[in-house]
Structure formats: C-alpha cells, structure tokens
PDB file of C-alpha atoms in Angstrom:
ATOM      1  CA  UNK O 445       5.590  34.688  16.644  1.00 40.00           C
ATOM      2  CA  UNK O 446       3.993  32.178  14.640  1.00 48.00           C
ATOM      3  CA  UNK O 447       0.622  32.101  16.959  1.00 39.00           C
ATOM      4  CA  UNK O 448      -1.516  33.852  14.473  1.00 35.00           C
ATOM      5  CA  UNK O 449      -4.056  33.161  12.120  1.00 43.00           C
ATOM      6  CA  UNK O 450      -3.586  32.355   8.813  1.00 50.00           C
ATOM      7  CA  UNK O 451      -5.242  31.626   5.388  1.00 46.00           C
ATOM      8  CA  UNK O 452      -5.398  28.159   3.874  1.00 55.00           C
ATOM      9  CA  UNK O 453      -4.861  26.767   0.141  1.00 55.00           C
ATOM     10  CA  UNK O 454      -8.148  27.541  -1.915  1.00 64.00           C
ATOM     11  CA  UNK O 455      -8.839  30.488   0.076  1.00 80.00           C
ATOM     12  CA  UNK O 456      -9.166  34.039  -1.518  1.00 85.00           C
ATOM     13  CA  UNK O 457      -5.223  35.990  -0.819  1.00 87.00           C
ATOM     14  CA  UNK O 458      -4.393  39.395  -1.145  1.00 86.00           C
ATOM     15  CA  UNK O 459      -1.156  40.094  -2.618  1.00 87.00           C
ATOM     16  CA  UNK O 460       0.524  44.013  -3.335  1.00 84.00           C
ATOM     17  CA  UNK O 461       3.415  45.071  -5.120  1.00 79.00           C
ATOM     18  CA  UNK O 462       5.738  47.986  -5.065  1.00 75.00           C
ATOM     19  CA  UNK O 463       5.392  48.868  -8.617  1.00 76.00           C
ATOM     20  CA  UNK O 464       3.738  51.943  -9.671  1.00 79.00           C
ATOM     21  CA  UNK O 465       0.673  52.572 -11.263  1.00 89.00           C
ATOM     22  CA  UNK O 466       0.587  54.375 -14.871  1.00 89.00           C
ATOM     23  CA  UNK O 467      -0.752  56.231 -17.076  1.00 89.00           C
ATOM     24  CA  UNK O 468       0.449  56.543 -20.252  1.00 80.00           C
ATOM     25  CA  UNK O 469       2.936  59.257 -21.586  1.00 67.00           C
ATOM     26  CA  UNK O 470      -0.179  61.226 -23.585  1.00 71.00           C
ATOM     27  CA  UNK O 471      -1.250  64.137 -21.224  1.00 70.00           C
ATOM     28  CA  UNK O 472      -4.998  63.534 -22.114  1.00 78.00           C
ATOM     29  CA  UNK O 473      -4.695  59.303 -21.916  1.00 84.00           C
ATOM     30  CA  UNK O 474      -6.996  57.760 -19.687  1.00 92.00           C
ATOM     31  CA  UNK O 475      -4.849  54.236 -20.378  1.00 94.00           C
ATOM     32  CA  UNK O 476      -4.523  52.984 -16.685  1.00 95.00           C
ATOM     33  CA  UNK O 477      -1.143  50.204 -16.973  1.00 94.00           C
ATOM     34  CA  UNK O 478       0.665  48.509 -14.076  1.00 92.00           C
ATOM     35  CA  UNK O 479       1.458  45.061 -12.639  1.00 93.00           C
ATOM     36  CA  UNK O 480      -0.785  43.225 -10.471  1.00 92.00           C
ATOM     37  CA  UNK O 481       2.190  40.420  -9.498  1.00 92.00           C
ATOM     38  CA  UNK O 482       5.680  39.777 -10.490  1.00 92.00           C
ATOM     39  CA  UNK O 483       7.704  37.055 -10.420  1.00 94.00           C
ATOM     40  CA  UNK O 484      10.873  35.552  -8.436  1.00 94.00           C
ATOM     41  CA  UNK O 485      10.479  38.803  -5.908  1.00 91.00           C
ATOM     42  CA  UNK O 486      10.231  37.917  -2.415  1.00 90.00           C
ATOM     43  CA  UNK O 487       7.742  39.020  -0.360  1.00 87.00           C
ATOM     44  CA  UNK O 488       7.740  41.387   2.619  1.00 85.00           C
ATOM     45  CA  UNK O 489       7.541  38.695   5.754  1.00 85.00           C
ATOM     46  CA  UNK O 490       3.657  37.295   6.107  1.00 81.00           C
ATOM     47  CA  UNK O 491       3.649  36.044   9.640  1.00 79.00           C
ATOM     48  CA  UNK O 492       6.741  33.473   9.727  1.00 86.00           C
ATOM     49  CA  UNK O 493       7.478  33.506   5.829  1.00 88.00           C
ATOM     50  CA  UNK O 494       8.074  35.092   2.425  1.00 89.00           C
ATOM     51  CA  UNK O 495       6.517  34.311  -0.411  1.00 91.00           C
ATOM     52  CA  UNK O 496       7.449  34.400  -4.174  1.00 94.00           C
ATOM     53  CA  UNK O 497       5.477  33.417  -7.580  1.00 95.00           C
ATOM     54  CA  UNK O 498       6.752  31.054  -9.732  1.00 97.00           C
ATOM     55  CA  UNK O 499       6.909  32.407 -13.421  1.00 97.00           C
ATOM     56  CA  UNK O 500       4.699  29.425 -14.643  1.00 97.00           C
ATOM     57  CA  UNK O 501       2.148  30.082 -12.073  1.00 97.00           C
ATOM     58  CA  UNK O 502       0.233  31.415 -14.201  1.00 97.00           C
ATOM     59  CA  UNK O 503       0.148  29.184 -16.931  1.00 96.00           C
ATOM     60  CA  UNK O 504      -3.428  27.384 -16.115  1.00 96.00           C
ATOM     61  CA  UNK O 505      -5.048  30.065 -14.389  1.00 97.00           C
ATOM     62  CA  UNK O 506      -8.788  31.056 -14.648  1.00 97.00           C
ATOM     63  CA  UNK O 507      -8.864  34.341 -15.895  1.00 96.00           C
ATOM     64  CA  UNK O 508     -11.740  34.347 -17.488  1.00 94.00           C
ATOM     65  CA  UNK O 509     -13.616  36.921 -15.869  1.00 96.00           C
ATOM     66  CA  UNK O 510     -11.260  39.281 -13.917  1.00 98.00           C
ATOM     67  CA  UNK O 511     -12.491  42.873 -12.829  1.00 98.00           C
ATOM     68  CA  UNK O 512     -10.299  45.857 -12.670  1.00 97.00           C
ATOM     69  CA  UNK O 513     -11.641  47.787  -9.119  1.00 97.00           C
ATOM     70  CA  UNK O 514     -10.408  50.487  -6.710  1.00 95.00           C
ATOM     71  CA  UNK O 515      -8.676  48.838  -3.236  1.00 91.00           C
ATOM     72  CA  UNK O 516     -10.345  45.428  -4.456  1.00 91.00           C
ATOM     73  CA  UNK O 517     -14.105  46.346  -3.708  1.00 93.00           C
ATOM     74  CA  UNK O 518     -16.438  45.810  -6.407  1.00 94.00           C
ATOM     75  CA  UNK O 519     -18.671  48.710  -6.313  1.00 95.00           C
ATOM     76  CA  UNK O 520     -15.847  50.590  -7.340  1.00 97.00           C
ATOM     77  CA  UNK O 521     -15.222  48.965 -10.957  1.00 97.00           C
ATOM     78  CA  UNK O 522     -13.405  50.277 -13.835  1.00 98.00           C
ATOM     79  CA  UNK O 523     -13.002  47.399 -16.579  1.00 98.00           C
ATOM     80  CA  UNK O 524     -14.219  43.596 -16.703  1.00 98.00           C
ATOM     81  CA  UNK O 525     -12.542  40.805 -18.858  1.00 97.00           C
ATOM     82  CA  UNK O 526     -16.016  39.339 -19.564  1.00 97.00           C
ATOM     83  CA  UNK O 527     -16.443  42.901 -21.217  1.00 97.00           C
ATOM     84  CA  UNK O 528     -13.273  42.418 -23.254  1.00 97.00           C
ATOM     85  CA  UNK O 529     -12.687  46.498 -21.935  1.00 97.00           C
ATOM     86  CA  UNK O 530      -9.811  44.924 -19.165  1.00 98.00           C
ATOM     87  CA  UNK O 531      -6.133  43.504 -20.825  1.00 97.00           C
ATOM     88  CA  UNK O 532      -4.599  40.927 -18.753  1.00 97.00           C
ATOM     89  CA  UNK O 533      -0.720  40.043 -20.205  1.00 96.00           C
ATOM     90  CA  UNK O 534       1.755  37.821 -18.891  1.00 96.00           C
ATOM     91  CA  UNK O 535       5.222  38.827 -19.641  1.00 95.00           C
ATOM     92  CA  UNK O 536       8.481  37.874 -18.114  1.00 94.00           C
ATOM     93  CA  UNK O 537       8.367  40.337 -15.619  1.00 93.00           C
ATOM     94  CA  UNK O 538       4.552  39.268 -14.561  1.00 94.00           C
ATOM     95  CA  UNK O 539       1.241  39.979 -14.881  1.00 95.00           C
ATOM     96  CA  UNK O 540       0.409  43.141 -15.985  1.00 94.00           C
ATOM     97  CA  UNK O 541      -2.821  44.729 -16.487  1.00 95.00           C
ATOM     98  CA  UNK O 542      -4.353  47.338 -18.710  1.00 95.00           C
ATOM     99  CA  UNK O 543      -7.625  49.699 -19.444  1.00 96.00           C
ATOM    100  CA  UNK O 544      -8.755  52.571 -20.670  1.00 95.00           C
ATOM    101  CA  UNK O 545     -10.727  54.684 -17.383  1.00 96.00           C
ATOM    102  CA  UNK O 546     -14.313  54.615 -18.004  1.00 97.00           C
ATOM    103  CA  UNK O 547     -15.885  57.993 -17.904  1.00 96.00           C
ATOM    104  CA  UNK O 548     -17.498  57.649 -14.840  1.00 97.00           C
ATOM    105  CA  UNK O 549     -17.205  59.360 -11.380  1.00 97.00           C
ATOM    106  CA  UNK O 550     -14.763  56.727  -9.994  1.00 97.00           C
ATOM    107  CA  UNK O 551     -12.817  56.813 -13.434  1.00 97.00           C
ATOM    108  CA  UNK O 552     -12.390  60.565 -13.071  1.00 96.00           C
ATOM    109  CA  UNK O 553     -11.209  60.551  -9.479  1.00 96.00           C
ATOM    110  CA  UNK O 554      -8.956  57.753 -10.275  1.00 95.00           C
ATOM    111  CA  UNK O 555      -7.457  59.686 -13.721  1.00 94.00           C
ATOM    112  CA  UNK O 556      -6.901  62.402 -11.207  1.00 94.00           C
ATOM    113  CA  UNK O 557      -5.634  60.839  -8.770  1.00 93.00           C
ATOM    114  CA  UNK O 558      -2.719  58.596 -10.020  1.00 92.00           C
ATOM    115  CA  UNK O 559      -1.820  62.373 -11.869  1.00 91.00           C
ATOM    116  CA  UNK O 560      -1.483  63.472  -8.220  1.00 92.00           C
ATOM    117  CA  UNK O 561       0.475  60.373  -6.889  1.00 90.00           C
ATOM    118  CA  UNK O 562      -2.493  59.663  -4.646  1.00 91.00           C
ATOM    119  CA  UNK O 563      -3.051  56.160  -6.287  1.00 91.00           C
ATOM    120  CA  UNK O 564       0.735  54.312  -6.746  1.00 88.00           C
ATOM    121  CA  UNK O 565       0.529  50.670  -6.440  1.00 90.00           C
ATOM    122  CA  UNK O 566      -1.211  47.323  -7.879  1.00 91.00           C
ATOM    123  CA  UNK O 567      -2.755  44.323  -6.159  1.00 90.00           C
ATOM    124  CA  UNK O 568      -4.275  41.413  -7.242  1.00 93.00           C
ATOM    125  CA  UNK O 569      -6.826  38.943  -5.400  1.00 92.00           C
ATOM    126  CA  UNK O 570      -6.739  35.053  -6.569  1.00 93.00           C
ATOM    127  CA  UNK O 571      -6.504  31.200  -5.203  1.00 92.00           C
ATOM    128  CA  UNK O 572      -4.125  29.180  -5.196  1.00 92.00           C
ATOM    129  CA  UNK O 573      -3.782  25.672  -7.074  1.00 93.00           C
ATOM    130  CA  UNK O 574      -0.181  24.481  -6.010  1.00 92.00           C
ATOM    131  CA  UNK O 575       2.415  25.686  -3.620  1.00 91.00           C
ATOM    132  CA  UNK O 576       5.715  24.732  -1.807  1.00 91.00           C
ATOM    133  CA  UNK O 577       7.279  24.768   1.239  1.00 91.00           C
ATOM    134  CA  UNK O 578      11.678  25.353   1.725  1.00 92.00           C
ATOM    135  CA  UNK O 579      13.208  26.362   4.917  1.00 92.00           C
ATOM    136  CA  UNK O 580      14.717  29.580   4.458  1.00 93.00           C
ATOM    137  CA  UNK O 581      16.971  32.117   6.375  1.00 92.00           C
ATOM    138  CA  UNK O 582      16.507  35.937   5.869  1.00 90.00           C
ATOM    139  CA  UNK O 583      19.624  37.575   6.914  1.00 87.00           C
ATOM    140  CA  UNK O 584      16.489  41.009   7.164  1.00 86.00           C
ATOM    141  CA  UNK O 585      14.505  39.596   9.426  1.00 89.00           C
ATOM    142  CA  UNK O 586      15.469  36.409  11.832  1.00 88.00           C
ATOM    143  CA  UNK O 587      12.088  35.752  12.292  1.00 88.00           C
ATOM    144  CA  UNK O 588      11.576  34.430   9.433  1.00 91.00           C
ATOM    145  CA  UNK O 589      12.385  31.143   8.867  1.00 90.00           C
ATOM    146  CA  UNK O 590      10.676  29.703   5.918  1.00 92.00           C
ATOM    147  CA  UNK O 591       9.686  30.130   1.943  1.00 93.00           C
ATOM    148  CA  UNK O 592       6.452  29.698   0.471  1.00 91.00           C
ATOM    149  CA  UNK O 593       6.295  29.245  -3.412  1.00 94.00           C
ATOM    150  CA  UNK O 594       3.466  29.425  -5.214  1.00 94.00           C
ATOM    151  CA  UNK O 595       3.861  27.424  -8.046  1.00 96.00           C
ATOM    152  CA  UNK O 596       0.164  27.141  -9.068  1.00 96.00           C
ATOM    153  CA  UNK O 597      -2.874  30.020  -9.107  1.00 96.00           C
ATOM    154  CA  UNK O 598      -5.916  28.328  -9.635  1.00 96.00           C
ATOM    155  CA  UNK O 599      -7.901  31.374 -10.224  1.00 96.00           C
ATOM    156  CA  UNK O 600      -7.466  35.816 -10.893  1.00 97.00           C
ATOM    157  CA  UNK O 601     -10.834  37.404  -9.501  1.00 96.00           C
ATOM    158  CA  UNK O 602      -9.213  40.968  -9.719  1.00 96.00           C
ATOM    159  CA  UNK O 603      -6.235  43.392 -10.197  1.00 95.00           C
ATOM    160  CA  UNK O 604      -6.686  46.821  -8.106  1.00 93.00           C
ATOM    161  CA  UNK O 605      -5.203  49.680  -8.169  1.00 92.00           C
ATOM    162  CA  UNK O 606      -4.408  50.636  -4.919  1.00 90.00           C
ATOM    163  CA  UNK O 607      -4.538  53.197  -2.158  1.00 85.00           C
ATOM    164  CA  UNK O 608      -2.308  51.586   0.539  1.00 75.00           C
ATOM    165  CA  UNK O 609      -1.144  48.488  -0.205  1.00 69.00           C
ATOM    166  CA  UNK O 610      -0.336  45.938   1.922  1.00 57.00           C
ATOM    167  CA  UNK O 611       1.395  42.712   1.061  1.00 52.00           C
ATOM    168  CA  UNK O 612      -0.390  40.170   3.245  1.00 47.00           C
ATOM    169  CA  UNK O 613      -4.001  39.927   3.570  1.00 41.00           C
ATOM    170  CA  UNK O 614      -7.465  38.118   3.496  1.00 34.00           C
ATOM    171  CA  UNK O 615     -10.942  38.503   3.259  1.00 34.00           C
ATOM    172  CA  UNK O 616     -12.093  34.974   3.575  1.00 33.00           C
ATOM    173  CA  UNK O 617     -10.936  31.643   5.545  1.00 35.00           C
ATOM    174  CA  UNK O 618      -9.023  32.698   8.523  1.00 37.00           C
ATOM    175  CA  UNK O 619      -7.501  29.645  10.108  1.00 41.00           C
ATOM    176  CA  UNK O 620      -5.384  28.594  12.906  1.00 50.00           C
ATOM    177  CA  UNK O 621      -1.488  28.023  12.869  1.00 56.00           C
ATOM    178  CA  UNK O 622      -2.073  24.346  12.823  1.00 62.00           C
ATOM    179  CA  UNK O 623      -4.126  24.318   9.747  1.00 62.00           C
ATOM    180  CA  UNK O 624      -1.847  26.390   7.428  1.00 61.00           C
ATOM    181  CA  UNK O 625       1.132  24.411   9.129  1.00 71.00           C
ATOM    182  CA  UNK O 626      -0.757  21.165   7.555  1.00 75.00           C
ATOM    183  CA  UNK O 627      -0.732  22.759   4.097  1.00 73.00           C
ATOM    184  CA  UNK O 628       2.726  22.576   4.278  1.00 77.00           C
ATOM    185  CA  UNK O 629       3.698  18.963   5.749  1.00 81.00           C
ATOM    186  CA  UNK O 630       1.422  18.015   3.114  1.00 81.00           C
ATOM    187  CA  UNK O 631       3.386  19.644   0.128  1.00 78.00           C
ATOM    188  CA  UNK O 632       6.227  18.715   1.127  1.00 76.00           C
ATOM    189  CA  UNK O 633       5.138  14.922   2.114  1.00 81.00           C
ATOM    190  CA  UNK O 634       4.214  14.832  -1.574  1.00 79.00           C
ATOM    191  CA  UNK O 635       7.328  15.926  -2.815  1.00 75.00           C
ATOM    192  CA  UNK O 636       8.819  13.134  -0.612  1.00 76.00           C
ATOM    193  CA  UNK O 637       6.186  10.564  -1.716  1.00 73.00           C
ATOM    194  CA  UNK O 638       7.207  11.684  -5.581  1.00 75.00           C
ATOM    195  CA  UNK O 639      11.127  11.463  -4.792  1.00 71.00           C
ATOM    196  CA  UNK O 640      10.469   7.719  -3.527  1.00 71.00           C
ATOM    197  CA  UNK O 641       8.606   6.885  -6.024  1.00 71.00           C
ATOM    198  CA  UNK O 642      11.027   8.297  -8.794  1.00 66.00           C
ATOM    199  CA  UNK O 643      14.045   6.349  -6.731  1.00 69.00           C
ATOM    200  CA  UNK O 644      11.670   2.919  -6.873  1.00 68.00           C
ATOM    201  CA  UNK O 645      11.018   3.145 -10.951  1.00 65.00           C
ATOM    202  CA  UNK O 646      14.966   4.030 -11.098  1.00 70.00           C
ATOM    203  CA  UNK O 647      15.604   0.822  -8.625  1.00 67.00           C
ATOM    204  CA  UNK O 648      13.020  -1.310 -10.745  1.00 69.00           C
ATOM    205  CA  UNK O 649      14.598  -0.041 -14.275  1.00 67.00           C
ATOM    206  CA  UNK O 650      18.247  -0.709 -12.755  1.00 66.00           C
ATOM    207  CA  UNK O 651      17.549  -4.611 -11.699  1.00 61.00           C
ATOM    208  CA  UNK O 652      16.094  -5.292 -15.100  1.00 64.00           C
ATOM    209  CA  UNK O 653      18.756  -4.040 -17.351  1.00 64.00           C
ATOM    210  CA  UNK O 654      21.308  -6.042 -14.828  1.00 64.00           C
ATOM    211  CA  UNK O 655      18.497  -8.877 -15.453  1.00 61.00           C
ATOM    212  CA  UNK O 656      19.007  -8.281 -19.703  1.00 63.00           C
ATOM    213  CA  UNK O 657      22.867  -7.958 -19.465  1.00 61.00           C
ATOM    214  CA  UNK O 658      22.743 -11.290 -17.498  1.00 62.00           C
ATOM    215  CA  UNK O 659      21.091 -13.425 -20.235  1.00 56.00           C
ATOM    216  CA  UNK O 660      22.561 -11.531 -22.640  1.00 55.00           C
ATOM    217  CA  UNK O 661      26.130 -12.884 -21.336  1.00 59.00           C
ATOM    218  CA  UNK O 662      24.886 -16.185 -21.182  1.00 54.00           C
ATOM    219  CA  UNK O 663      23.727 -16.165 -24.575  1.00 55.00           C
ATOM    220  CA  UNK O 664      26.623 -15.029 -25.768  1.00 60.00           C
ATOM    221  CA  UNK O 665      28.564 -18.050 -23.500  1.00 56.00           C
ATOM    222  CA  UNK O 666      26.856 -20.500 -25.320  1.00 53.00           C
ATOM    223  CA  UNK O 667      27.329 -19.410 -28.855  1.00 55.00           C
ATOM    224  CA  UNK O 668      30.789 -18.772 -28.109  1.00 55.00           C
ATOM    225  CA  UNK O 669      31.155 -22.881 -27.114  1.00 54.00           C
TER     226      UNK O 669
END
C-alpha cells in the first residue's frame, strides 16, 4: 500500500542491521565492536521499497561528533567522538564502530547484557546528502516495486547498540506519499537532465571535429593542386 507516511531527504533516518554486537574474545574486555551499516545489502521492504548504501556513501560524511548510545536515546551514552573515547572505521564491509564500556551503570548493564545475548544488533541514525531512485522487482515480496540508493550521507549523529531493531524508522519529518514521491522524480529528473546534457557536449564535440576534418580536407585539396 503505498498510502503511508514517509520521511523526506535531510530528515533524521533510522537504519538496523542484522549483524551482531561484540565483545571482544578477552573474558574480562569491556571492548564493545559491531557495525552500524553495511554496504550493497538490501534492505528489509520500507513501505514500497528497499534500500541499499552505496560503499562511497560515506566518503564526505560529517562525523565529527557521533555518540555511541543504547536504542539511540541520548541519556543512555557510552562513548562520544568529540571525546576521542568512540572509533568510527570504514572498511569494505561498512561502518563499523568501536569503544571501550565506560564504567558506569548503563556500561555495566550493557557488558552484561550483550554476555547474555540480550543486546545483538547495531543501528545507526544520520541524513542523507544524495540518493537514487531504480524500479525494481523483488521476487520476496511483490509489493515492492522500487530501489532506493543512497549514494550520499550528509551527516552520522549516532551508532546504537540495540535492543530490537527495526530497519525502517523516524523520529523527525513525517511526510505524505506525495512528498517522498517528489524526492524521487526529482533524482531521477536530474539524472535525465545530466544524460542530456552529456549527449549535447558529445553532439557539440562531434560537429566540430566533422567541422576540423572538413577544412582539413580542403587544405589538403589545395596543396595537393
């Protein structure tokens, strides 16, 4: 049904992942390690589409103050970038985070829990810069008809380990159908707009090098008489 609300480009997603959350192999390590996002891996369906991340999407994105929190709320915070106590590393699988549990209540309980399986998976909350719009057929789910790719994040504002993930969500700029429909004509009009322009330059280039061979065959005419 694609009659629901939806979020718009610049607006604050929430994406999670079905990769575990670690700690490392030292009984008594309090090193917390997982991956907020990965690359190339489709989505479960949002609404009409799935959604992958481009592996240069995170090439030019802000992340210069990222928190690591519990379930992404902020009075439950473990390590800060600003506080150069939070790792943030892109790799080729994606972006994977890193800390050492602070010694605190919620570092305790969250030690204790991933030891009990409680905690298992990694989100991450960000905006986006660039994205792209294919049709697509999903031979899982007829319903869904389309691919979104995010090509661009403009901005990381956390990774979060997390209690029950779920892959599509928001917590700011709810929209209607129409709007986030609009995102799309407009990505793709661009790409269109680029293509024509690309075939113009071509079109240009190719009437002045038949323009060149011309004279140069003239030229060449006269010396020859």
């Amino acid at each position: 049904m694609k009659n629901r609300n939806n979020i718009k480009e610049g607006d604050l997603e929430i994406r999670s992942f079905e990769l575990p959350v670690e700690l490392r192999a030292d009984e008594n390590s309090r090193t917390v390690t997982g991956y907020a996002a990965v690359f190339e891996k489709l989505s479960k369906p949002i609404y009409w589409f799935r959604e992958k991340i481009d592996k240069k999407a995170f090439d030019q994105a802000d992340t210069t103050d990222v928190v690591a929190v519990l379930n992404h709320d902020n009075n439950v915070i473990f390590a800060r970038t600003e506080a150069k106590n939070l790792k943030l590393t892109i790799d080729k699988r994606g972006l994977k985070y890193e800390f050492e549990a602070p010694n605190t209540t919620a570092g305790n309980d969250l030690i204790e829990n991933i030891r009990l399986g409680n905690i298992t998976k990694s989100s991450f909350a960000f905006t986006v810069r660039k994205v792209a719009w294919e049709d697509f057929e999903d031979s899982e789910n007829k319903e869904i008809d389309e691919l979104r790719n995010i090509l661009e994040i403009k901005k990381v504002y956390d990774v979060s380990p997390v209690i029950r993930p779920a892959y599509p969500d928001a917590n700011v700029g709810l929209r209607s159908l129409d709007e986030f429909k609009a995102e799309r004509d407009m990505a793709r009009q661009k790409n269109e707009d680029e293509t024509t322009k690309e075939t113009e330059i071509e079109k240009q280039n190719k009437i002045s090098r038949s323009k060149r061979e011309r004279i140069i065959r003239i030229r060449q005419n006269e010396i020859n008489l």
